[in-house]
mmCIF file of C-alpha atoms in Angstrom:
data_model
loop_
_atom_site.group_PDB
_atom_site.id
_atom_site.type_symbol
_atom_site.label_atom_id
_atom_site.label_comp_id
_atom_site.label_asym_id
_atom_site.label_seq_id
_atom_site.Cartn_x
_atom_site.Cartn_y
_atom_site.Cartn_z
ATOM 1 C CA MET A 184 0.000 0.000 0.000
ATOM 2 C CA LYS A 185 1.024 3.579 -0.591
ATOM 3 C CA ILE A 186 0.086 5.700 2.433
ATOM 4 C CA ALA A 187 0.277 9.479 2.897
ATOM 5 C CA PHE A 188 0.220 11.360 6.194
ATOM 6 C CA VAL A 189 -0.959 14.966 5.891
ATOM 7 C CA GLY A 190 -2.095 17.724 8.235
ATOM 8 C CA LYS A 191 -1.419 21.268 9.291
ATOM 9 C CA GLY A 192 1.916 22.231 10.786
ATOM 10 C CA GLY A 193 2.169 21.069 14.388
ATOM 11 C CA SER A 194 -0.630 18.525 14.069
ATOM 12 C CA GLY A 195 1.721 15.663 14.801
ATOM 13 C CA LYS A 196 1.666 14.056 11.358
ATOM 14 C CA THR A 197 5.395 13.280 11.394
ATOM 15 C CA THR A 198 5.142 11.721 14.843
ATOM 16 C CA LEU A 199 2.153 9.613 13.811
ATOM 17 C CA SER A 200 3.734 8.561 10.535
ATOM 18 C CA SER A 201 6.843 7.453 12.441
ATOM 19 C CA LEU A 202 4.708 5.486 14.923
ATOM 20 C CA PHE A 203 2.847 3.837 12.048
ATOM 21 C CA ILE A 204 6.143 2.914 10.391
ATOM 22 C CA ARG A 205 7.378 1.378 13.648
ATOM 23 C CA HIS A 206 4.089 -0.499 13.982
ATOM 24 C CA LEU A 207 4.358 -1.901 10.447
ATOM 25 C CA ALA A 208 7.943 -3.006 11.051
ATOM 26 C CA ALA A 209 6.859 -4.720 14.257
ATOM 27 C CA ASN A 210 4.219 -6.562 12.219
ATOM 28 C CA GLU A 211 6.927 -7.728 9.790
ATOM 29 C CA ALA A 212 5.719 -5.637 6.866
ATOM 30 C CA HIS A 213 8.216 -4.422 4.267
ATOM 31 C CA VAL A 214 8.404 -0.632 4.447
ATOM 32 C CA VAL A 215 9.893 2.177 2.388
ATOM 33 C CA ALA A 216 9.473 5.474 4.265
ATOM 34 C CA VAL A 217 9.756 8.823 2.494
ATOM 35 C CA ASP A 218 10.190 12.213 4.152
ATOM 36 C CA ALA A 219 8.554 14.542 1.615
ATOM 37 C CA ASP A 220 8.155 17.443 4.043
ATOM 38 C CA ILE A 221 10.650 20.208 3.374
ATOM 39 C CA ASN A 222 11.077 20.428 7.174
ATOM 40 C CA GLN A 223 12.898 17.130 7.472
ATOM 41 C CA HIS A 224 11.980 15.491 10.795
ATOM 42 C CA LEU A 225 10.986 11.915 9.954
ATOM 43 C CA GLY A 226 14.528 10.590 10.367
ATOM 44 C CA THR A 227 14.869 11.878 13.932
ATOM 45 C CA ALA A 228 11.345 10.671 14.743
ATOM 46 C CA LEU A 229 12.532 7.207 13.699
ATOM 47 C CA GLY A 230 15.473 7.394 16.068
ATOM 48 C CA LEU A 231 18.301 8.887 14.015
ATOM 49 C CA ASP A 232 20.400 11.522 15.717
ATOM 50 C CA GLU A 233 20.645 14.976 14.146
ATOM 51 C CA ASP A 234 23.892 14.225 12.310
ATOM 52 C CA GLU A 235 22.569 10.947 10.902
ATOM 53 C CA ALA A 236 19.363 12.612 9.745
ATOM 54 C CA ALA A 237 21.286 15.467 8.116
ATOM 55 C CA ALA A 238 23.462 12.936 6.282
ATOM 56 C CA LEU A 239 20.501 11.325 4.504
ATOM 57 C CA PRO A 240 21.008 11.728 0.746
ATOM 58 C CA ALA A 241 18.642 14.192 -0.924
ATOM 59 C CA MET A 242 16.496 12.576 -3.614
ATOM 60 C CA GLY A 243 16.407 15.827 -5.558
ATOM 61 C CA ALA A 244 20.194 15.792 -5.863
ATOM 62 C CA GLN A 245 19.991 12.334 -7.460
ATOM 63 C CA LEU A 246 17.352 13.253 -10.038
ATOM 64 C CA PRO A 247 19.600 12.585 -13.090
ATOM 65 C CA LEU A 248 20.385 9.085 -11.796
ATOM 66 C CA ILE A 249 16.711 8.430 -11.004
ATOM 67 C CA LYS A 250 15.609 9.522 -14.465
ATOM 68 C CA ASN A 251 18.276 7.499 -16.211
ATOM 69 C CA TYR A 252 17.335 4.336 -14.316
ATOM 70 C CA LEU A 253 13.556 4.696 -14.694
ATOM 71 C CA ARG A 254 13.774 5.582 -18.376
ATOM 72 C CA GLY A 255 15.131 2.112 -19.159
ATOM 73 C CA SER A 256 14.536 1.302 -22.818
ATOM 74 C CA ASN A 257 11.246 3.196 -23.134
ATOM 75 C CA PRO A 258 11.274 4.361 -26.783
ATOM 76 C CA ARG A 259 8.796 7.169 -26.078
ATOM 77 C CA ILE A 260 11.326 9.002 -23.899
ATOM 78 C CA THR A 261 13.986 10.364 -26.216
ATOM 79 C CA SER A 262 16.327 11.497 -23.420
ATOM 80 C CA THR A 263 16.389 11.986 -19.674
ATOM 81 C CA ALA A 264 16.401 15.744 -20.328
ATOM 82 C CA THR A 265 12.784 15.424 -21.487
ATOM 83 C CA MET A 266 11.644 13.639 -18.320
ATOM 84 C CA ILE A 267 9.737 15.737 -15.797
ATOM 85 C CA LYS A 268 8.304 14.870 -12.396
ATOM 86 C CA THR A 269 5.053 13.556 -13.909
ATOM 87 C CA THR A 270 6.550 11.471 -16.742
ATOM 88 C CA PRO A 271 4.589 8.202 -16.690
ATOM 89 C CA PRO A 272 6.065 4.763 -17.279
ATOM 90 C CA GLY A 273 5.498 2.810 -20.482
ATOM 91 C CA GLU A 274 6.746 -0.339 -22.116
ATOM 92 C CA GLY A 275 10.489 -0.506 -21.556
ATOM 93 C CA SER A 276 10.470 1.660 -18.422
ATOM 94 C CA ARG A 277 12.083 0.267 -15.302
ATOM 95 C CA LEU A 278 9.761 -0.001 -12.323
ATOM 96 C CA LEU A 279 10.614 0.230 -8.644
ATOM 97 C CA ARG A 280 9.609 -2.472 -6.200
ATOM 98 C CA VAL A 281 9.599 -2.323 -2.420
ATOM 99 C CA ARG A 282 11.544 -5.563 -1.976
ATOM 100 C CA GLU A 283 14.531 -5.187 -4.257
ATOM 101 C CA ASP A 284 17.929 -3.609 -4.539
ATOM 102 C CA ASN A 285 18.429 -1.105 -7.322
ATOM 103 C CA PRO A 286 20.567 1.957 -8.129
ATOM 104 C CA VAL A 287 17.829 4.347 -6.944
ATOM 105 C CA TYR A 288 17.751 2.835 -3.473
ATOM 106 C CA ASP A 289 21.540 2.604 -3.430
ATOM 107 C CA ALA A 290 21.784 6.350 -4.055
ATOM 108 C CA CYS A 291 18.771 7.641 -2.140
ATOM 109 C CA ALA A 292 17.766 5.209 0.606
ATOM 110 C CA ARG A 293 19.330 4.281 3.894
ATOM 111 C CA THR A 294 18.444 1.362 6.154
ATOM 112 C CA VAL A 295 17.106 2.359 9.571
ATOM 113 C CA ARG A 296 17.024 -0.326 12.226
ATOM 114 C CA LEU A 297 14.090 -0.143 14.612
ATOM 115 C CA ASP A 298 13.250 -2.187 17.709
ATOM 116 C CA ASP A 299 11.365 -4.822 15.746
ATOM 117 C CA GLY A 300 12.896 -4.765 12.292
ATOM 118 C CA GLU A 301 14.309 -2.402 9.724
ATOM 119 C CA ILE A 302 12.957 -0.101 7.039
ATOM 120 C CA ARG A 303 14.311 1.885 4.115
ATOM 121 C CA LEU A 304 14.212 5.662 4.554
ATOM 122 C CA MET A 305 14.363 8.234 1.752
ATOM 123 C CA ALA A 306 14.162 12.032 1.947
ATOM 124 C CA THR A 307 13.536 14.865 -0.486
ATOM 125 C CA GLY A 308 16.254 16.932 1.151
ATOM 126 C CA PRO A 309 15.944 20.341 2.806
ATOM 127 C CA PHE A 310 16.283 23.773 1.276
ATOM 128 C CA THR A 311 19.886 24.817 0.814
ATOM 129 C CA GLU A 312 21.328 28.315 0.699
ATOM 130 C CA SER A 313 21.363 28.164 -3.121
ATOM 131 C CA ASP A 314 17.604 27.449 -3.127
ATOM 132 C CA LEU A 315 16.615 30.526 -1.158
ATOM 133 C CA GLY A 316 14.574 32.928 -3.237
ATOM 134 C CA VAL A 317 14.759 30.840 -6.425
ATOM 135 C CA ALA A 318 13.323 27.402 -5.628
ATOM 136 C CA CYS A 319 10.022 26.101 -4.301
ATOM 137 C CA TYR A 320 8.966 23.064 -2.333
ATOM 138 C CA HIS A 321 7.459 21.384 -5.387
ATOM 139 C CA SER A 322 10.783 21.379 -7.225
ATOM 140 C CA LYS A 323 12.172 19.377 -4.302
ATOM 141 C CA VAL A 324 9.507 16.670 -4.280
ATOM 142 C CA GLY A 325 9.601 16.068 -8.039
ATOM 143 C CA ALA A 326 11.908 13.089 -7.497
ATOM 144 C CA VAL A 327 9.407 11.569 -5.061
ATOM 145 C CA GLU A 328 6.533 11.957 -7.525
ATOM 146 C CA LEU A 329 8.569 10.431 -10.356
ATOM 147 C CA CYS A 330 9.462 7.429 -8.184
ATOM 148 C CA LEU A 331 5.854 6.926 -7.086
ATOM 149 C CA ASN A 332 4.773 6.983 -10.732
ATOM 150 C CA HIS A 333 7.122 4.065 -11.395
ATOM 151 C CA LEU A 334 6.497 2.068 -8.227
ATOM 152 C CA VAL A 335 4.534 -1.166 -7.913
ATOM 153 C CA ASP A 336 3.685 -2.675 -4.558
ATOM 154 C CA GLY A 337 1.887 -5.755 -3.365
ATOM 155 C CA PRO A 338 0.635 -7.440 -0.182
ATOM 156 C CA ASP A 339 2.625 -6.770 3.004
ATOM 157 C CA GLU A 340 4.492 -3.935 1.264
ATOM 158 C CA TYR A 341 4.099 -0.331 2.350
ATOM 159 C CA VAL A 342 5.362 2.988 1.081
ATOM 160 C CA VAL A 343 4.662 5.583 3.793
ATOM 161 C CA VAL A 344 5.115 9.242 2.847
ATOM 162 C CA ASP A 345 5.229 12.090 5.357
ATOM 163 C CA MET A 346 3.868 14.934 3.229
ATOM 164 C CA THR A 347 4.325 18.676 3.512
ATOM 165 C CA ALA A 348 2.145 20.560 5.997
ATOM 166 C CA GLY A 349 -1.123 22.155 4.962
ATOM 167 C CA SER A 350 -2.701 21.842 1.523
ATOM 168 C CA ASP A 351 0.480 22.486 -0.509
ATOM 169 C CA SER A 352 0.568 18.900 -1.779
ATOM 170 C CA PHE A 353 -2.412 19.658 -4.017
ATOM 171 C CA ALA A 354 -0.166 21.862 -6.162
ATOM 172 C CA SER A 355 1.082 18.645 -7.782
ATOM 173 C CA GLY A 356 -0.577 15.390 -8.768
ATOM 174 C CA MET A 357 1.215 13.505 -6.016
ATOM 175 C CA PHE A 358 -1.889 13.508 -3.805
ATOM 176 C CA THR A 359 -3.455 10.945 -6.192
ATOM 177 C CA ARG A 360 -0.555 8.491 -5.784
ATOM 178 C CA PHE A 361 -1.841 6.922 -2.557
ATOM 179 C CA ASP A 362 -4.195 4.099 -1.645
ATOM 180 C CA MET A 363 -4.990 5.826 1.633
ATOM 181 C CA THR A 364 -4.424 9.314 2.978
ATOM 182 C CA PHE A 365 -4.458 9.789 6.744
ATOM 183 C CA LEU A 366 -5.163 13.375 7.722
ATOM 184 C CA VAL A 367 -3.889 14.099 11.229
ATOM 185 C CA ALA A 368 -6.059 16.649 13.041
ATOM 186 C CA GLU A 369 -6.074 18.012 16.545
ATOM 187 C CA PRO A 370 -9.531 18.474 18.120
ATOM 188 C CA THR A 371 -9.625 22.227 17.469
ATOM 189 C CA ARG A 372 -11.128 24.447 14.779
ATOM 190 C CA LYS A 373 -7.692 25.100 13.350
ATOM 191 C CA GLY A 374 -6.969 21.401 13.529
ATOM 192 C CA VAL A 375 -9.828 20.499 11.185
ATOM 193 C CA SER A 376 -9.427 23.440 8.789
ATOM 194 C CA VAL A 377 -7.049 21.545 6.507
ATOM 195 C CA TYR A 378 -9.500 18.634 6.447
ATOM 196 C CA ARG A 379 -12.120 20.706 4.646
ATOM 197 C CA GLN A 380 -9.662 21.608 1.889
ATOM 198 C CA TYR A 381 -8.509 18.002 1.516
ATOM 199 C CA LYS A 382 -12.060 16.682 1.501
ATOM 200 C CA GLU A 383 -13.051 18.972 -1.339
ATOM 201 C CA TYR A 384 -10.026 18.215 -3.516
ATOM 202 C CA ALA A 385 -9.858 14.519 -2.698
ATOM 203 C CA GLY A 386 -13.514 13.993 -3.536
ATOM 204 C CA ASP A 387 -12.950 15.141 -7.108
ATOM 205 C CA PHE A 388 -10.406 12.360 -7.643
ATOM 206 C CA GLY A 389 -11.852 9.537 -5.561
ATOM 207 C CA ILE A 390 -9.079 9.736 -2.961
ATOM 208 C CA ALA A 391 -9.556 7.553 0.122
ATOM 209 C CA LEU A 392 -9.289 9.889 3.115
ATOM 210 C CA LYS A 393 -9.486 9.108 6.822
ATOM 211 C CA VAL A 394 -9.014 11.484 9.745
ATOM 212 C CA VAL A 395 -6.822 10.516 12.682
ATOM 213 C CA GLY A 396 -7.523 12.622 15.745
ATOM 214 C CA ASN A 397 -4.309 13.425 17.577
ATOM 215 C CA LYS A 398 -3.660 14.609 21.136
ATOM 216 C CA VAL A 399 -7.145 13.423 22.101
ATOM 217 C CA ARG A 400 -7.870 13.796 25.809
ATOM 218 C CA GLY A 401 -11.285 12.160 26.049
ATOM 219 C CA GLU A 402 -14.761 11.673 24.629
ATOM 220 C CA ASP A 403 -15.395 15.404 24.360
ATOM 221 C CA ASP A 404 -12.495 15.706 21.902
ATOM 222 C CA LEU A 405 -13.774 12.733 19.901
ATOM 223 C CA ASP A 406 -17.304 14.180 19.870
ATOM 224 C CA PHE A 407 -15.920 17.448 18.496
ATOM 225 C CA LEU A 408 -14.055 15.652 15.718
ATOM 226 C CA ARG A 409 -17.093 13.514 14.824
ATOM 227 C CA ALA A 410 -19.214 16.640 14.553
ATOM 228 C CA GLU A 411 -16.648 18.252 12.244
ATOM 229 C CA VAL A 412 -15.600 15.352 9.984
ATOM 230 C CA GLY A 413 -18.363 12.766 10.404
ATOM 231 C CA ASP A 414 -17.681 9.240 9.216
ATOM 232 C CA ASP A 415 -14.215 10.237 7.984
ATOM 233 C CA LEU A 416 -12.985 10.026 11.587
ATOM 234 C CA LEU A 417 -11.151 6.725 11.883
ATOM 235 C CA VAL A 418 -9.641 6.792 15.353
ATOM 236 C CA GLY A 419 -8.253 9.049 18.045
ATOM 237 C CA VAL A 420 -4.715 8.909 19.410
ATOM 238 C CA GLY A 421 -4.153 10.078 22.961
ATOM 239 C CA LEU A 422 -1.324 12.015 24.526
ATOM 240 C CA SER A 423 1.622 9.688 24.959
ATOM 241 C CA ASP A 424 4.323 9.514 27.587
ATOM 242 C CA TRP A 425 6.213 7.184 25.224
ATOM 243 C CA VAL A 426 6.240 9.870 22.535
ATOM 244 C CA ARG A 427 7.447 12.436 25.062
ATOM 245 C CA THR A 428 10.461 10.299 25.936
ATOM 246 C CA MET A 429 11.098 9.631 22.237
ATOM 247 C CA GLU A 430 11.085 13.365 21.481
ATOM 248 C CA LYS A 431 13.644 13.840 24.258
ATOM 249 C CA GLY A 432 15.903 11.328 22.536
ATOM 250 C CA ARG A 433 15.367 8.631 25.140
ATOM 251 C CA PRO A 434 12.743 6.313 23.624
ATOM 252 C CA ALA A 435 11.670 3.220 25.488
ATOM 253 C CA ALA A 436 11.145 -0.074 23.653
ATOM 254 C CA PHE A 437 8.313 0.338 21.156
ATOM 255 C CA GLU A 438 6.412 -2.522 22.763
ATOM 256 C CA LEU A 439 5.914 -0.207 25.759
ATOM 257 C CA LEU A 440 3.836 2.280 23.727
ATOM 258 C CA GLU A 441 0.481 2.699 25.440
ATOM 259 C CA ALA A 442 -1.984 -0.097 24.632
ATOM 260 C CA ASP A 443 -4.686 2.310 23.424
ATOM 261 C CA ASN A 444 -2.265 3.925 21.012
ATOM 262 C CA ARG A 445 -1.050 0.540 19.764
ATOM 263 C CA MET A 446 -4.690 -0.330 19.040
ATOM 264 C CA ALA A 447 -5.121 2.965 17.211
ATOM 265 C CA LEU A 448 -2.123 2.168 14.981
ATOM 266 C CA GLN A 449 -3.625 -1.239 14.232
ATOM 267 C CA ALA A 450 -6.837 0.535 13.189
ATOM 268 C CA LEU A 451 -4.777 2.530 10.672
ATOM 269 C CA GLN A 452 -3.234 -0.641 9.285
ATOM 270 C CA ASN A 453 -6.646 -2.322 9.066
ATOM 271 C CA ALA A 454 -8.066 0.649 7.147
ATOM 272 C CA ALA A 455 -5.126 0.581 4.737
ATOM 273 C CA GLU A 456 -5.472 -3.137 4.158
ATOM 274 C CA ASP A 457 -9.221 -2.802 3.585
ATOM 275 C CA SER A 458 -8.514 -0.316 0.797
ATOM 276 C CA TYR A 459 -6.222 -2.820 -0.941
ATOM 277 C CA GLU A 460 -9.165 -4.609 -2.552
ATOM 278 C CA LEU A 461 -10.441 -1.280 -3.890
ATOM 279 C CA ARG A 462 -7.276 -0.242 -5.713
ATOM 280 C CA ASP A 463 -7.928 0.510 -9.354
ATOM 281 C CA TRP A 464 -4.695 0.432 -11.338
ATOM 282 C CA GLU A 465 -6.405 1.662 -14.496
ATOM 283 C CA ARG A 466 -7.721 4.781 -12.745
ATOM 284 C CA TYR A 467 -4.360 5.227 -11.022
ATOM 285 C CA THR A 468 -2.600 5.217 -14.395
ATOM 286 C CA ARG A 469 -5.225 7.471 -15.947
ATOM 287 C CA GLN A 470 -4.791 10.080 -13.202
ATOM 288 C CA MET A 471 -1.030 9.901 -13.631
ATOM 289 C CA VAL A 472 -1.419 10.650 -17.339
ATOM 290 C CA HIS A 473 -3.943 13.424 -16.613
ATOM 291 C CA PHE A 474 -1.488 15.376 -14.474
ATOM 292 C CA HIS A 475 1.374 14.718 -16.872
ATOM 293 C CA LEU A 476 -0.566 16.247 -19.753
ATOM 294 C CA LYS A 477 -1.510 19.246 -17.600
ATOM 295 C CA ASN A 478 2.114 19.821 -16.621
ATOM 296 C CA ALA A 479 3.282 19.324 -20.193
ATOM 297 C CA GLU A 480 0.913 21.973 -21.480
ATOM 298 C CA SER A 481 1.435 24.491 -18.686
ATOM 299 C CA TRP A 482 5.266 24.435 -18.515
ATOM 300 C CA GLY A 483 6.874 21.112 -19.446
ATOM 301 C CA ASN A 484 6.817 21.416 -23.237
ATOM 302 C CA GLU A 485 8.321 24.883 -23.116
ATOM 303 C CA LYS A 486 10.978 23.912 -20.598
ATOM 304 C CA THR A 487 12.142 20.772 -22.401
ATOM 305 C CA GLY A 488 11.503 21.840 -25.995
ATOM 306 C CA ALA A 489 9.659 18.576 -26.613
ATOM 307 C CA ASP A 490 6.065 17.400 -26.994
ATOM 308 C CA LEU A 491 5.736 15.569 -23.702
ATOM 309 C CA ALA A 492 2.308 14.206 -24.587
ATOM 310 C CA ALA A 493 4.187 11.810 -26.863
ATOM 311 C CA GLN A 494 5.643 10.150 -23.748
ATOM 312 C CA VAL A 495 2.241 8.660 -22.887
ATOM 313 C CA ASP A 496 1.919 4.983 -23.796
ATOM 314 C CA PRO A 497 -1.860 4.553 -24.284
ATOM 315 C CA ALA A 498 -1.701 0.766 -23.909
ATOM 316 C CA PHE A 499 0.289 0.790 -20.670
ATOM 317 C CA ILE A 500 -1.409 0.227 -17.305
ATOM 318 C CA LEU A 501 0.729 0.117 -14.193
ATOM 319 C CA HIS A 502 -0.124 -2.817 -11.929
ATOM 320 C CA GLU A 503 1.625 -5.064 -9.427
ATOM 321 C CA HIS A 504 2.026 -7.986 -11.851
ATOM 322 C CA ARG A 505 4.362 -5.814 -13.881
ATOM 323 C CA ALA A 506 6.819 -6.270 -11.017
ATOM 324 C CA GLU A 507 7.379 -9.784 -12.365
ATOM 325 C CA THR A 508 7.627 -8.972 -16.078
ATOM 326 C CA ASP A 509 9.783 -5.899 -15.483
ATOM 327 C CA ALA A 510 12.221 -7.856 -13.332
ATOM 328 C CA THR A 511 13.861 -9.308 -16.431
ATOM 329 C CA GLN A 512 15.099 -5.902 -17.582
ATOM 330 C CA PRO A 513 18.819 -5.328 -17.162
ATOM 331 C CA ALA A 514 20.004 -2.810 -14.596
#
């Protein structure tokens, strides 16, 4: 499953995404975690110290390598210079799989060992001094979107993406790349404000959206969230002494996380697994192409000097069985 965590700044989405990743690892799932928030905190939330987190390779800096690998022998892509963040795969493209080794993971991913297993962690990379005043967040996450467009996943495989705060992710088509989006909301008016924006946009594209109440103190908080988001409320997560010690850099064993919060994380996994049967690879591919054509027309054709609509392979549908047929392609 491909899972996104979204929410306003300070909602706790990075903390909850890190807890969910730990929970999946404890349940022996295969996990690729991606920090796509320009404020890079997922690494430290997963237990890396500040130096280790800062040393994570930036996906954006490896964009030429990523493009070259994913292009493969696709005849519709004349050069990597004509690939943009929305370029869809076609016959001959190389696809990424959760359980494999490949040059993209070698360059961009690092193994993080947790209490109950290990996961792969990737990061967009933070703003640098050279970016100030001339770059935007969306230029940084282009590598993430390109990888998601070329990624196939199956049972017991998870790609968990900690997205940027607020509704900025709707400025690209990446919000349609997920089987389930968990919106983290505190039980306050400000906490649910982002939900209304997501609900409106997500509804237009059939995006599965569930609200996770965070920092919930009791039934009154849950009643407030139910009144604001209705049936989209999945579960509430309470204040956690375990999280407090983790944020101080002294985490206890994950098995000591409060029982109620462990049950809440299982509810998230159950909701994600329930959506597995509903995944529609044809619609997924169609939405990918839709945003590619929009980007091509609005800026991509002019930037690359090519007709990027010609990159679309009308007979190609991305699906998990392509992980087997694509595996024969040389690296």
